[in-house]
Coordinates of C-alpha atoms and ligand atoms in Angstrom, one line a residue:
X1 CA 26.3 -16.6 -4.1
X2 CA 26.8 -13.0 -1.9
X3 CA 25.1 -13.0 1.0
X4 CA 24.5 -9.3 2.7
X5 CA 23.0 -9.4 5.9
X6 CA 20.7 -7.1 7.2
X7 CA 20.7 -5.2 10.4
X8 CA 19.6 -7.6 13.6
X9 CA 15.6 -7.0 14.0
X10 CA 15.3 -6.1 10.4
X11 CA 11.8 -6.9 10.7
X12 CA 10.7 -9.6 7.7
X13 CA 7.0 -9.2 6.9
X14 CA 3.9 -10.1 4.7
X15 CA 1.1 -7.5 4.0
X16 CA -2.6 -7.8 3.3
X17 CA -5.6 -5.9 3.2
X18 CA -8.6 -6.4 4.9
X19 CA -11.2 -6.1 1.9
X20 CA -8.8 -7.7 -0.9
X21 CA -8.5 -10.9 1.2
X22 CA -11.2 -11.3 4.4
X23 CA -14.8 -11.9 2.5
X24 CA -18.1 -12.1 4.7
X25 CA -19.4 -8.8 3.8
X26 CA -22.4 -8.9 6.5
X27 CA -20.4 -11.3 9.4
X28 CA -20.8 -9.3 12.8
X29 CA -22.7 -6.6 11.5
X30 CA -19.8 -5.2 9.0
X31 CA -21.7 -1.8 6.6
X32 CA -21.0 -1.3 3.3
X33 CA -17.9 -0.5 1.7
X34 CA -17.4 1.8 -0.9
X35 CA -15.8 -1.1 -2.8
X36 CA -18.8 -3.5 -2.2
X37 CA -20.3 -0.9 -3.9
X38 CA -18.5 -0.3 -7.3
X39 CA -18.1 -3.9 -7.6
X40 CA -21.9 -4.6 -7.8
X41 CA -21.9 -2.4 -10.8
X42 CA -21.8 -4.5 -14.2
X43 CA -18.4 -3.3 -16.0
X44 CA -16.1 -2.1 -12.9
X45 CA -14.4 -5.3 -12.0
X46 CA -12.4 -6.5 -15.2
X47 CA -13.5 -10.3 -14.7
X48 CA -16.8 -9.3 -13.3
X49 CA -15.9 -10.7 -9.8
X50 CA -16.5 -8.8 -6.5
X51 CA -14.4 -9.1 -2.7
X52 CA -17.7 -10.8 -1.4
X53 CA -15.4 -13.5 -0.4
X54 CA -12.4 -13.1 -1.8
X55 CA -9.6 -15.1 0.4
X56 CA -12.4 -16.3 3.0
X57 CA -9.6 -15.2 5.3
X58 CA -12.6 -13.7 7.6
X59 CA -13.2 -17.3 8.4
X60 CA -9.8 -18.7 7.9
X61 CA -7.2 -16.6 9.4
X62 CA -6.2 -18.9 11.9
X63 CA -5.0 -21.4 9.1
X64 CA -3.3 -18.3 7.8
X65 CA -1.8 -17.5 11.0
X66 CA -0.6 -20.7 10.5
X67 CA 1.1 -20.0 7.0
X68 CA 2.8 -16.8 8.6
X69 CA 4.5 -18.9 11.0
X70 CA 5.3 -21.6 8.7
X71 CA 7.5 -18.7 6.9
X72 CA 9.1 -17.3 9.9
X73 CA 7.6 -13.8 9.5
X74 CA 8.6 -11.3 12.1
X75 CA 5.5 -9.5 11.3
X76 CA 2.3 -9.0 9.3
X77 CA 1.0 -5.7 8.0
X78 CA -3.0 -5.4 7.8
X79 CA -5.8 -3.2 7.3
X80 CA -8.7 -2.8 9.9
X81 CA -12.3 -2.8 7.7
X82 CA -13.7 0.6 8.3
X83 CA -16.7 -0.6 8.2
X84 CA -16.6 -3.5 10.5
X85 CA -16.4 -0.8 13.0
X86 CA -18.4 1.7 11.9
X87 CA -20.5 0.0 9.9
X88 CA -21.8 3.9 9.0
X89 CA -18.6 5.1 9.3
X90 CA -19.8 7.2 12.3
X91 CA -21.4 7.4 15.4
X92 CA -22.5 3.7 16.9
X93 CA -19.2 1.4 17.0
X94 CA -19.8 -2.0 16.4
X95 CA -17.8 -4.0 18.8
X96 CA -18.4 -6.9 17.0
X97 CA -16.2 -5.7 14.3
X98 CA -13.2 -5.1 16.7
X99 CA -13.5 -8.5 18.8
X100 CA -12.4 -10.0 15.1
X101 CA -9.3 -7.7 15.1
X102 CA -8.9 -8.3 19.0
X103 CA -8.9 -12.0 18.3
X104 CA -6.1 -11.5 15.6
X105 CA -4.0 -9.7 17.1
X106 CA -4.0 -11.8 20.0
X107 CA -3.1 -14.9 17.7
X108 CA -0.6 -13.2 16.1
X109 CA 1.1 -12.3 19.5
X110 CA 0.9 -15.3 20.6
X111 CA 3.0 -16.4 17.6
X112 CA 5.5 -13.8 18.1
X113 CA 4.6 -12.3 14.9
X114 CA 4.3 -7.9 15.4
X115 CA 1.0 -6.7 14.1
X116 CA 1.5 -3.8 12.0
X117 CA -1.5 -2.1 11.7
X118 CA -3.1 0.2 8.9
X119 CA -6.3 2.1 9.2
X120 CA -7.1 2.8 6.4
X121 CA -6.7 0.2 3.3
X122 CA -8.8 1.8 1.1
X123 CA -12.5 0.4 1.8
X124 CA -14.4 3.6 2.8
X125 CA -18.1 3.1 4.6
X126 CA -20.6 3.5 1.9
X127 CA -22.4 5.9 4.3
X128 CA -19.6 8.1 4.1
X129 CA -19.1 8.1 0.5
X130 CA -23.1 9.1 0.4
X131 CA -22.6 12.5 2.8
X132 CA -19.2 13.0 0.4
X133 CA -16.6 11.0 1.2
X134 CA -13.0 12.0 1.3
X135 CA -13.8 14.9 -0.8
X136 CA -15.9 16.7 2.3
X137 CA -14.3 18.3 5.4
X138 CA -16.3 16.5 7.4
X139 CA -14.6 13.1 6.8
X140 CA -11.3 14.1 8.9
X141 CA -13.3 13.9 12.0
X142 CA -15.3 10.6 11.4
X143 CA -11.4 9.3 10.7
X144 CA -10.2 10.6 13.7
X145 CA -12.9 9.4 15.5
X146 CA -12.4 5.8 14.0
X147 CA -8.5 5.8 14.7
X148 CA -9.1 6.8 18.3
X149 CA -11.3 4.5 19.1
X150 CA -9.2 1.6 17.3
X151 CA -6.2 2.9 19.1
X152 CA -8.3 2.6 22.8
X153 CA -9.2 -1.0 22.4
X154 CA -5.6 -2.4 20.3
X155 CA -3.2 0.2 21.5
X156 CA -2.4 -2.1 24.7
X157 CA -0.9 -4.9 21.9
X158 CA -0.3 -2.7 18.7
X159 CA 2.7 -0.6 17.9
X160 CA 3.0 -0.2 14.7
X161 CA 0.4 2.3 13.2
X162 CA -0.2 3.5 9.8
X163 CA -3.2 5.9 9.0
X164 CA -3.7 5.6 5.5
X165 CA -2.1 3.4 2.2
X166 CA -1.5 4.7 -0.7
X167 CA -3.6 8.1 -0.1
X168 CA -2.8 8.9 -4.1
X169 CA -5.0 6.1 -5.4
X170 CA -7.3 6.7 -3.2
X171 CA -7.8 10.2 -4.5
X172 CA -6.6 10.2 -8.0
X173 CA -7.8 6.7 -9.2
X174 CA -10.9 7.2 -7.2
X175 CA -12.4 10.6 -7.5
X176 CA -10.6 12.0 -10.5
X177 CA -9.6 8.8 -12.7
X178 CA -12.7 6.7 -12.0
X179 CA -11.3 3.6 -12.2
X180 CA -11.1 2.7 -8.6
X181 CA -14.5 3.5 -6.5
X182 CA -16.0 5.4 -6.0
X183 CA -15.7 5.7 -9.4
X184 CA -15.6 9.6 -9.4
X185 CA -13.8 11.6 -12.5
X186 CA -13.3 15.3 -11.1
X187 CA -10.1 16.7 -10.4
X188 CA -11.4 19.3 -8.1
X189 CA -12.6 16.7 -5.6
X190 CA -9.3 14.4 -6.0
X191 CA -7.2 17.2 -5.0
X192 CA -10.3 17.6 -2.2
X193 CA -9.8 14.2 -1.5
X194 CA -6.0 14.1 -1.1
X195 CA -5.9 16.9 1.3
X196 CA -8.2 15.5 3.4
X197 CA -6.5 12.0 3.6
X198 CA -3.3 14.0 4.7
X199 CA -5.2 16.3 7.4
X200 CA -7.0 13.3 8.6
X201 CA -3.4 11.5 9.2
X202 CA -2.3 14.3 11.1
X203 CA -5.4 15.1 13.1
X204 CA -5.4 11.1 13.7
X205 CA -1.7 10.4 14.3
X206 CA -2.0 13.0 16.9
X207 CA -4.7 10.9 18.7
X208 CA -3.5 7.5 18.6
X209 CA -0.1 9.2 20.1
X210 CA -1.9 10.8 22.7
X211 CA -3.8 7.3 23.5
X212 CA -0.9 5.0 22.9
X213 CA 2.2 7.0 24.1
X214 CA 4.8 4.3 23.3
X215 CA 2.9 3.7 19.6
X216 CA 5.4 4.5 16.1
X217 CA 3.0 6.1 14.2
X218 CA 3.6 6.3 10.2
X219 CA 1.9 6.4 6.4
X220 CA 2.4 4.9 4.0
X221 CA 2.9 6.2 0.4
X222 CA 3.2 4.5 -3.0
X223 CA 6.4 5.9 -4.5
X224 CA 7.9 5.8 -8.1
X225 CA 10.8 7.5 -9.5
X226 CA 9.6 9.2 -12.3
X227 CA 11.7 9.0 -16.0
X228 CA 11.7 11.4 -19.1
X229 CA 11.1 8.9 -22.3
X230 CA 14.2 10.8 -24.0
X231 CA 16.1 14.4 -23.0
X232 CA 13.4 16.8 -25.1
X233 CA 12.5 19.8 -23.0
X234 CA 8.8 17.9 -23.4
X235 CA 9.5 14.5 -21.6
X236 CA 11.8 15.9 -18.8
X237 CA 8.7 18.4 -18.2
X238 CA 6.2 15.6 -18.1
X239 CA 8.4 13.6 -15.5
X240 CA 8.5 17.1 -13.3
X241 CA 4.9 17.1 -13.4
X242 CA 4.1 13.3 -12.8
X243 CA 6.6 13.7 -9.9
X244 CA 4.9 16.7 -8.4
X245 CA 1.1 14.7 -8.2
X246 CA 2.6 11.2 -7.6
X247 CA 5.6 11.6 -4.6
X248 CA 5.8 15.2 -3.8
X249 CA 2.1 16.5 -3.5
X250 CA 2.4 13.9 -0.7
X251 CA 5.6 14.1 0.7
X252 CA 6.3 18.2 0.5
X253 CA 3.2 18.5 3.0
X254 CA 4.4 15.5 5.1
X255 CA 7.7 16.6 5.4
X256 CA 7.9 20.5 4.9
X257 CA 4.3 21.7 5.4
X258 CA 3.9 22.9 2.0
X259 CA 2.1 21.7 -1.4
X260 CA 4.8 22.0 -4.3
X261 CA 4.3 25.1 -6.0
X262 CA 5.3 23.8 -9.6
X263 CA 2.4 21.2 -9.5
X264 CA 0.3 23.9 -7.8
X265 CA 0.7 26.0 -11.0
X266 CA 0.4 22.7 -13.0
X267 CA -3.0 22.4 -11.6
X268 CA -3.9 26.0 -12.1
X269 CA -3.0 26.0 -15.6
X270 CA -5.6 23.2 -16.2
X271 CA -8.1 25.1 -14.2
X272 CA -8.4 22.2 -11.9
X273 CA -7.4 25.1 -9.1
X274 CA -9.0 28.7 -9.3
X275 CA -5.2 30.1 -8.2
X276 CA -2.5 29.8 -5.6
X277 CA -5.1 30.3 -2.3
X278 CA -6.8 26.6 -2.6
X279 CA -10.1 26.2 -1.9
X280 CA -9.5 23.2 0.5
X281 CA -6.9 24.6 3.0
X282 CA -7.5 26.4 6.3
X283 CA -5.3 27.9 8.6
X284 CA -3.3 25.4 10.7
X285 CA -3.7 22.4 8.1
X286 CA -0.3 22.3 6.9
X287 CA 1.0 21.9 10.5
X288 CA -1.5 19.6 11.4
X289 CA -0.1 17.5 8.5
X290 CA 3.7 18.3 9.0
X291 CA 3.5 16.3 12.2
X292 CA 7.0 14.3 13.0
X293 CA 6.2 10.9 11.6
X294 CA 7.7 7.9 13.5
X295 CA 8.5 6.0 10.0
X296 CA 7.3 6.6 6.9
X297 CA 6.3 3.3 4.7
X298 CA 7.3 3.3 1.3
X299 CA 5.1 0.9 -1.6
X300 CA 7.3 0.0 -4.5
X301 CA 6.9 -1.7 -7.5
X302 CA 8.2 -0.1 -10.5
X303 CA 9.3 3.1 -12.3
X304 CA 7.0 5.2 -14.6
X305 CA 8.3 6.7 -17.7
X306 CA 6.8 9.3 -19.3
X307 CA 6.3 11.2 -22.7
X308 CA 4.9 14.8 -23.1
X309 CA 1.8 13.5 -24.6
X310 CA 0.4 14.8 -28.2
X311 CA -2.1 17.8 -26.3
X312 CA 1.1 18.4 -23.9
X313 CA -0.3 16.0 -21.4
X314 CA 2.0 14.0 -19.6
X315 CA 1.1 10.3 -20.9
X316 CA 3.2 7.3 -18.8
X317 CA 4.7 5.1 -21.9
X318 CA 6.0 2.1 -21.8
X319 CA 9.7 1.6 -21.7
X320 CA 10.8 -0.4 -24.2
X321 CA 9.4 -3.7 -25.8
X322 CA 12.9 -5.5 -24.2
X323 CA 12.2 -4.4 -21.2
X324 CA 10.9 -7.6 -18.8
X325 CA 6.6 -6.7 -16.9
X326 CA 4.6 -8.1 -15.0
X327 CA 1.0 -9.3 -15.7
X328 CA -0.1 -6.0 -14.2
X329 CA 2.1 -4.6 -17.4
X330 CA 4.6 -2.8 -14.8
X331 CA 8.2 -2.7 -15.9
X332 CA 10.7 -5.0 -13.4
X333 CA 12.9 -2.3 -12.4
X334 CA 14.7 -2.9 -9.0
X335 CA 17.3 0.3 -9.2
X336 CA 14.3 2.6 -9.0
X337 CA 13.8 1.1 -5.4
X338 CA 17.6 1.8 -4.6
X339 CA 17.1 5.1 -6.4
X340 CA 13.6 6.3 -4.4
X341 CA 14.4 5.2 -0.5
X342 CA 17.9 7.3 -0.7
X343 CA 16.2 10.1 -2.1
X344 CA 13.2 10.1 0.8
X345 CA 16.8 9.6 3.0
X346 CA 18.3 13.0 1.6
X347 CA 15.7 14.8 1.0
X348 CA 13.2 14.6 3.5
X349 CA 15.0 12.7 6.3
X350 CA 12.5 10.3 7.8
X351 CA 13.3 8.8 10.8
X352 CA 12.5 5.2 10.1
X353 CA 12.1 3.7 6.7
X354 CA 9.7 0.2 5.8
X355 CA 9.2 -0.7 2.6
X356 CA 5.6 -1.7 3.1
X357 CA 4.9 -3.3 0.0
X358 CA 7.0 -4.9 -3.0
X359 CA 5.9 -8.0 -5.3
X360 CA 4.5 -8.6 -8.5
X361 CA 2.1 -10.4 -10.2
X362 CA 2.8 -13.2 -12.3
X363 CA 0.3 -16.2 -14.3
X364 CA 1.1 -18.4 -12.0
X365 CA -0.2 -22.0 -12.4
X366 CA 0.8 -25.0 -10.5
X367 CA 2.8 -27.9 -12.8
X368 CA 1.4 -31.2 -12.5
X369 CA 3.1 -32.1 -9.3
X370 CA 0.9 -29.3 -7.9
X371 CA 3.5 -27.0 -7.4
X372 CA 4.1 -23.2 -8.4
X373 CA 7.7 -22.5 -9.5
X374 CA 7.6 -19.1 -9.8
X375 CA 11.1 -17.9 -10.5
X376 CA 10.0 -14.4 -11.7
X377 CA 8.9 -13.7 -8.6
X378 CA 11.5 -14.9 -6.5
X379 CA 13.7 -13.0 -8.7
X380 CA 12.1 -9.7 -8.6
X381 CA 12.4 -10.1 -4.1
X382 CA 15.8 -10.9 -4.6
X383 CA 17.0 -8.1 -6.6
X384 CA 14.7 -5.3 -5.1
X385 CA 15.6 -7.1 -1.5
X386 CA 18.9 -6.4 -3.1
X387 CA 18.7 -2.5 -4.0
X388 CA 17.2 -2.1 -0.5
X389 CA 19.9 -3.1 1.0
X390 CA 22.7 -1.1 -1.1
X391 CA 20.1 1.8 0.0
X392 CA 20.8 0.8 3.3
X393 CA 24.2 0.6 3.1
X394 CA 24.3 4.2 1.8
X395 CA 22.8 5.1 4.6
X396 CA 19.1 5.2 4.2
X397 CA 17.5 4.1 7.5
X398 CA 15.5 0.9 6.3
X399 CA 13.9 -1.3 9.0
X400 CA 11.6 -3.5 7.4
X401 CA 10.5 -5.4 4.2
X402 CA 6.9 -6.5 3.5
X403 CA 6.1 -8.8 0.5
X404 CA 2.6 -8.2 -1.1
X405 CA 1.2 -10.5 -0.3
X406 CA 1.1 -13.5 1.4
X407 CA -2.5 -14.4 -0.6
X408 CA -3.4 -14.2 -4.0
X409 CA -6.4 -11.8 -3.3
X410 CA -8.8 -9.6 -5.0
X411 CA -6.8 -7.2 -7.0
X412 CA -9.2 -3.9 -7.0
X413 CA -10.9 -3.2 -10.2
X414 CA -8.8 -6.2 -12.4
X415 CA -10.5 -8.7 -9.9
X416 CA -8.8 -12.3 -9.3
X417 CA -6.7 -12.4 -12.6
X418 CA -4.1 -11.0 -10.7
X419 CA -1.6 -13.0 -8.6
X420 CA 0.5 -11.5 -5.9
X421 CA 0.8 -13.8 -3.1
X422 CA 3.4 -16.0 -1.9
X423 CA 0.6 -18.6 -1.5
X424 CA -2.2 -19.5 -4.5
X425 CA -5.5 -19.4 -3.4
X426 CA -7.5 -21.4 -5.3
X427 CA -10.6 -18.8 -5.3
X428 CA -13.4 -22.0 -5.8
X429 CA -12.2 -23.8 -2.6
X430 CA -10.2 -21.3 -0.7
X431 CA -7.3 -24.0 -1.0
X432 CA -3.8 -22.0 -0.1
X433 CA -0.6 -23.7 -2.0
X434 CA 2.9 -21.9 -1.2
X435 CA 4.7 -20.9 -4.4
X436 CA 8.3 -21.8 -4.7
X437 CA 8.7 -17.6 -3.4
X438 CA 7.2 -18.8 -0.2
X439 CA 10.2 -21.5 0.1
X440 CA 12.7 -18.6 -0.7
X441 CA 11.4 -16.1 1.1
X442 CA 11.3 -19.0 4.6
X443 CA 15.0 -19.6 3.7
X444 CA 15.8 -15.7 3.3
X445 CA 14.1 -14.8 6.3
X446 CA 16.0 -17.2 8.4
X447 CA 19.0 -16.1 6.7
X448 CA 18.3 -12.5 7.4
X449 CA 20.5 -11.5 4.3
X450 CA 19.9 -11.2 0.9
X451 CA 21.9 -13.1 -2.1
X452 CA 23.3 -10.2 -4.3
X453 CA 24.6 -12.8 -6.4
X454 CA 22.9 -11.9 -9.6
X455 CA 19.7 -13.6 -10.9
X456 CA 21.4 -16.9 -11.6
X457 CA 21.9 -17.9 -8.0
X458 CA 18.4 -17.6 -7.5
X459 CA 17.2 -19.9 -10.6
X460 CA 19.7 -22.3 -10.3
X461 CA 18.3 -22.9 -6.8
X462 CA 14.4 -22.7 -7.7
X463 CA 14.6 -24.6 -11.1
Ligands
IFM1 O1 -3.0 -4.8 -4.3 C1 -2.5 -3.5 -4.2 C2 -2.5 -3.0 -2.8 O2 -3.8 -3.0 -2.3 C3 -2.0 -1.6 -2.8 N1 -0.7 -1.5 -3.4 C4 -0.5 -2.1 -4.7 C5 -1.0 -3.5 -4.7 C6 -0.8 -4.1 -6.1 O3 -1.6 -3.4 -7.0

């Protein structure tokens, strides 16, 4: 065994989201979500199952307060629900809907556990989606409004801010893949969409730093290093273009106040743009969005490898049949971690680095002592804990590690079929049961170091 340590107040964390894990749709006057939505349709949630109670966490988040400490967590990374605050998503706040988060984040402060805070986790008021939803201008100010008034009432207690997760799915597997919701299939409106989730950050970051001056406001971005299936001209050209829509039409704006004119052109040649002046950006935008971040929070879970397609299209393959997945089929590939924070390091230089979310999801069933020995999954922390910290090493400024997720939870449009957490919720009784991960990750935490030992120190220990 090789322990590395990490820097002192490396901050150890879990991460949730409020509508994959809270339930009570209608407690305290909470609206519709875009998600309640889609899921009430027959045929968008694989196993038919909707969030309508989920984790029961709504109701039980004091027992998983209690969990969090149990582990030693130095802090816990959750969304607000939109629409427990504006149940229209504009104009009358429902205070209700904060006193819940209030209540939280006093119990979590209490515990000496940091709330790290994220606006917006994906589950967009209905009522907005019905005048447009992130598509429409409009939107950026009924965000801003949201954030600011979210920042007024927790900004005394939170630091840690994040304005949107993942804005990518949000835009492309919502409005132009359909296979999030709103279930929309246009390209026009996900590049729409994606603009507006990155002028709504800046217009919003702006606001909550005005409100809380001592706040450390960030986004966070699901990243993946993007591989050519072989050398052809063809597959090194698909990886530049998946690269261009999945990290840099993100991170170029973010960073250097400019979309990426090789996707731009990308885009035009598919006629998803009518030319270079695009049809959603006004004068200012860009700097609105090049704002100085305080961190930027980086999602990873794997690599994506990719083929140029029979019609040219870039198609993500898989692979190879030796390579080890996950139930969600994604490829365990901890280098790409290592490979993806040093090149936000050199790049674009962030000031502060979290990796916001890492896990996988794995079968896991409990043996007939009732437990969950799931040494995949403690595996996959310990090597991508691993990479990160040979990032870090290299210099890349890492502060934080989140594992997704403490909770098993509803898992977007596959439903409950896939397990993340750290804990198994039994879905029929709300019963929580920490994995053998949870043990580890207790015993890492403490250690504040990783074991770069190789894979067999960590299954000779969990056997
Ligand atoms: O469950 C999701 C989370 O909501 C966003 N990031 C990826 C996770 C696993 O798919």
């Amino acid at each position: 065994m090789i322990l590395k340590s990490f820097p002192e107040g490396f901050l150890w964390g879990v991460a949730t989201s409020a509508q994959q894990i809270e339930g009570s749709p209608r407690a305290g006057g909470r609206g519709e979500s875009i998600w309640d939505f889609y899921s009430s349709v027959p045929g968008n949630i694989e196993d038919g199952s909707n969030p309508w109670t989920a984790c029961d966490h709504y109701r039980r988040w004091r027992e998983d307060l209690g969990w969090m400490k149990g582990l030693g967590v130095g802090a816990y990374r959750f969304s607000i629900s939109w629409p427990r605050v504006f149940p229209r998503g504009w104009g009358a706040l429902n205070e209700a809907g904060l006193d819940f988060y209030e209540e939280l984040v006093d119990g979590l402060l209490d515990a000496g556990i940091v709330p790290f805070l994220t606006l917006n986790h994906w589950d967009l008021p209905q009522a907005l989606q019905d005048r447009g939803g992130w598509p429409d201008r409009s939107i950026v100010d009924a965000f801003t409004e949201y954030a600011a008034r979210v920042a007024e009432r927790l900004g005394d207690r939170v630091r840690f801010w994040t304005t949107h997760n993942e804005p990518w799915c949000i835009a492309t597997l919502g409005y132009e893949e359909g296979c999030h919701a709103p279930g929309r299939q246009s390209p026009e409106e996900a590049l729409a969409a994606a603009h507006h989730l990155l002028l709504s950050h800046g217009r919003s970051a702006a606001e909550i730093s005005r409100i809380v001056p001592r706040a450390k406001v960030g986004i966070v971005l699901n990243l993946s290093p993007a591989w050519p299936a072989s050398e052809s001209e063809g597959d090194r050209d698909a990886a530049r273009w998946f690269d261009g829509f999945f990290n840099r039409w993100y991170l170029d704006p973010l960073f250097r106040g400019r979309y990426p004119n090789d996707a731009i052109a990308d885009r035009i040649a598919r006629g998803h743009l009518p030319g270079t002046d695009l049809p959603f950006l006004r004068e200012g935008d860009l700097d609105e969005i090049r704002s100085p971040l305080d961190f930027l929070g980086i999602n990873y879970y794997s690599r994506t490898v990719l083929r140029a397609g029979p019609d040219g299209r870039p198609k993500g393959v898989a692979a190879g049949p030796e390579k080890e997945r996950d139930e969600m089929g994604w490829e365990v590939f901890p280098r790409g971690l290592y490979d993806m924070l040093l090149r936000v390091h050199r790049e674009y230089g962030p000031q502060a680095l979290y990796i916001t979310e890492n896990g996988t999801a794995l079968a896991d069933e409990p043996d007939r002592e009732g437990r969950v020995r799931d040494v995949r999954r403690i595996e996959y922390m310990r090597s991508h804990l691993a990479e990160a910290h040979r990032a870090w090493e290299a210099g890349a400024p890492i502060h934080g590690y989140f594992a997704w997720s403490l909770l098993d939870n509803f898992e977007w449009g596959h439903g409950y079929g896939k397990r993340f957490g750290l804990l198994r919720v039994d879905f029929a009784t709300g019963e929580r049961t920490p994995k053998e991960s949870a043990r580890w990750y207790r015993e890492t935490i403490a250690a504040n170091a990783v074991d770069i030992g190789g894979p067999s120190s960590s299954s000779r220990r969990y056997p």
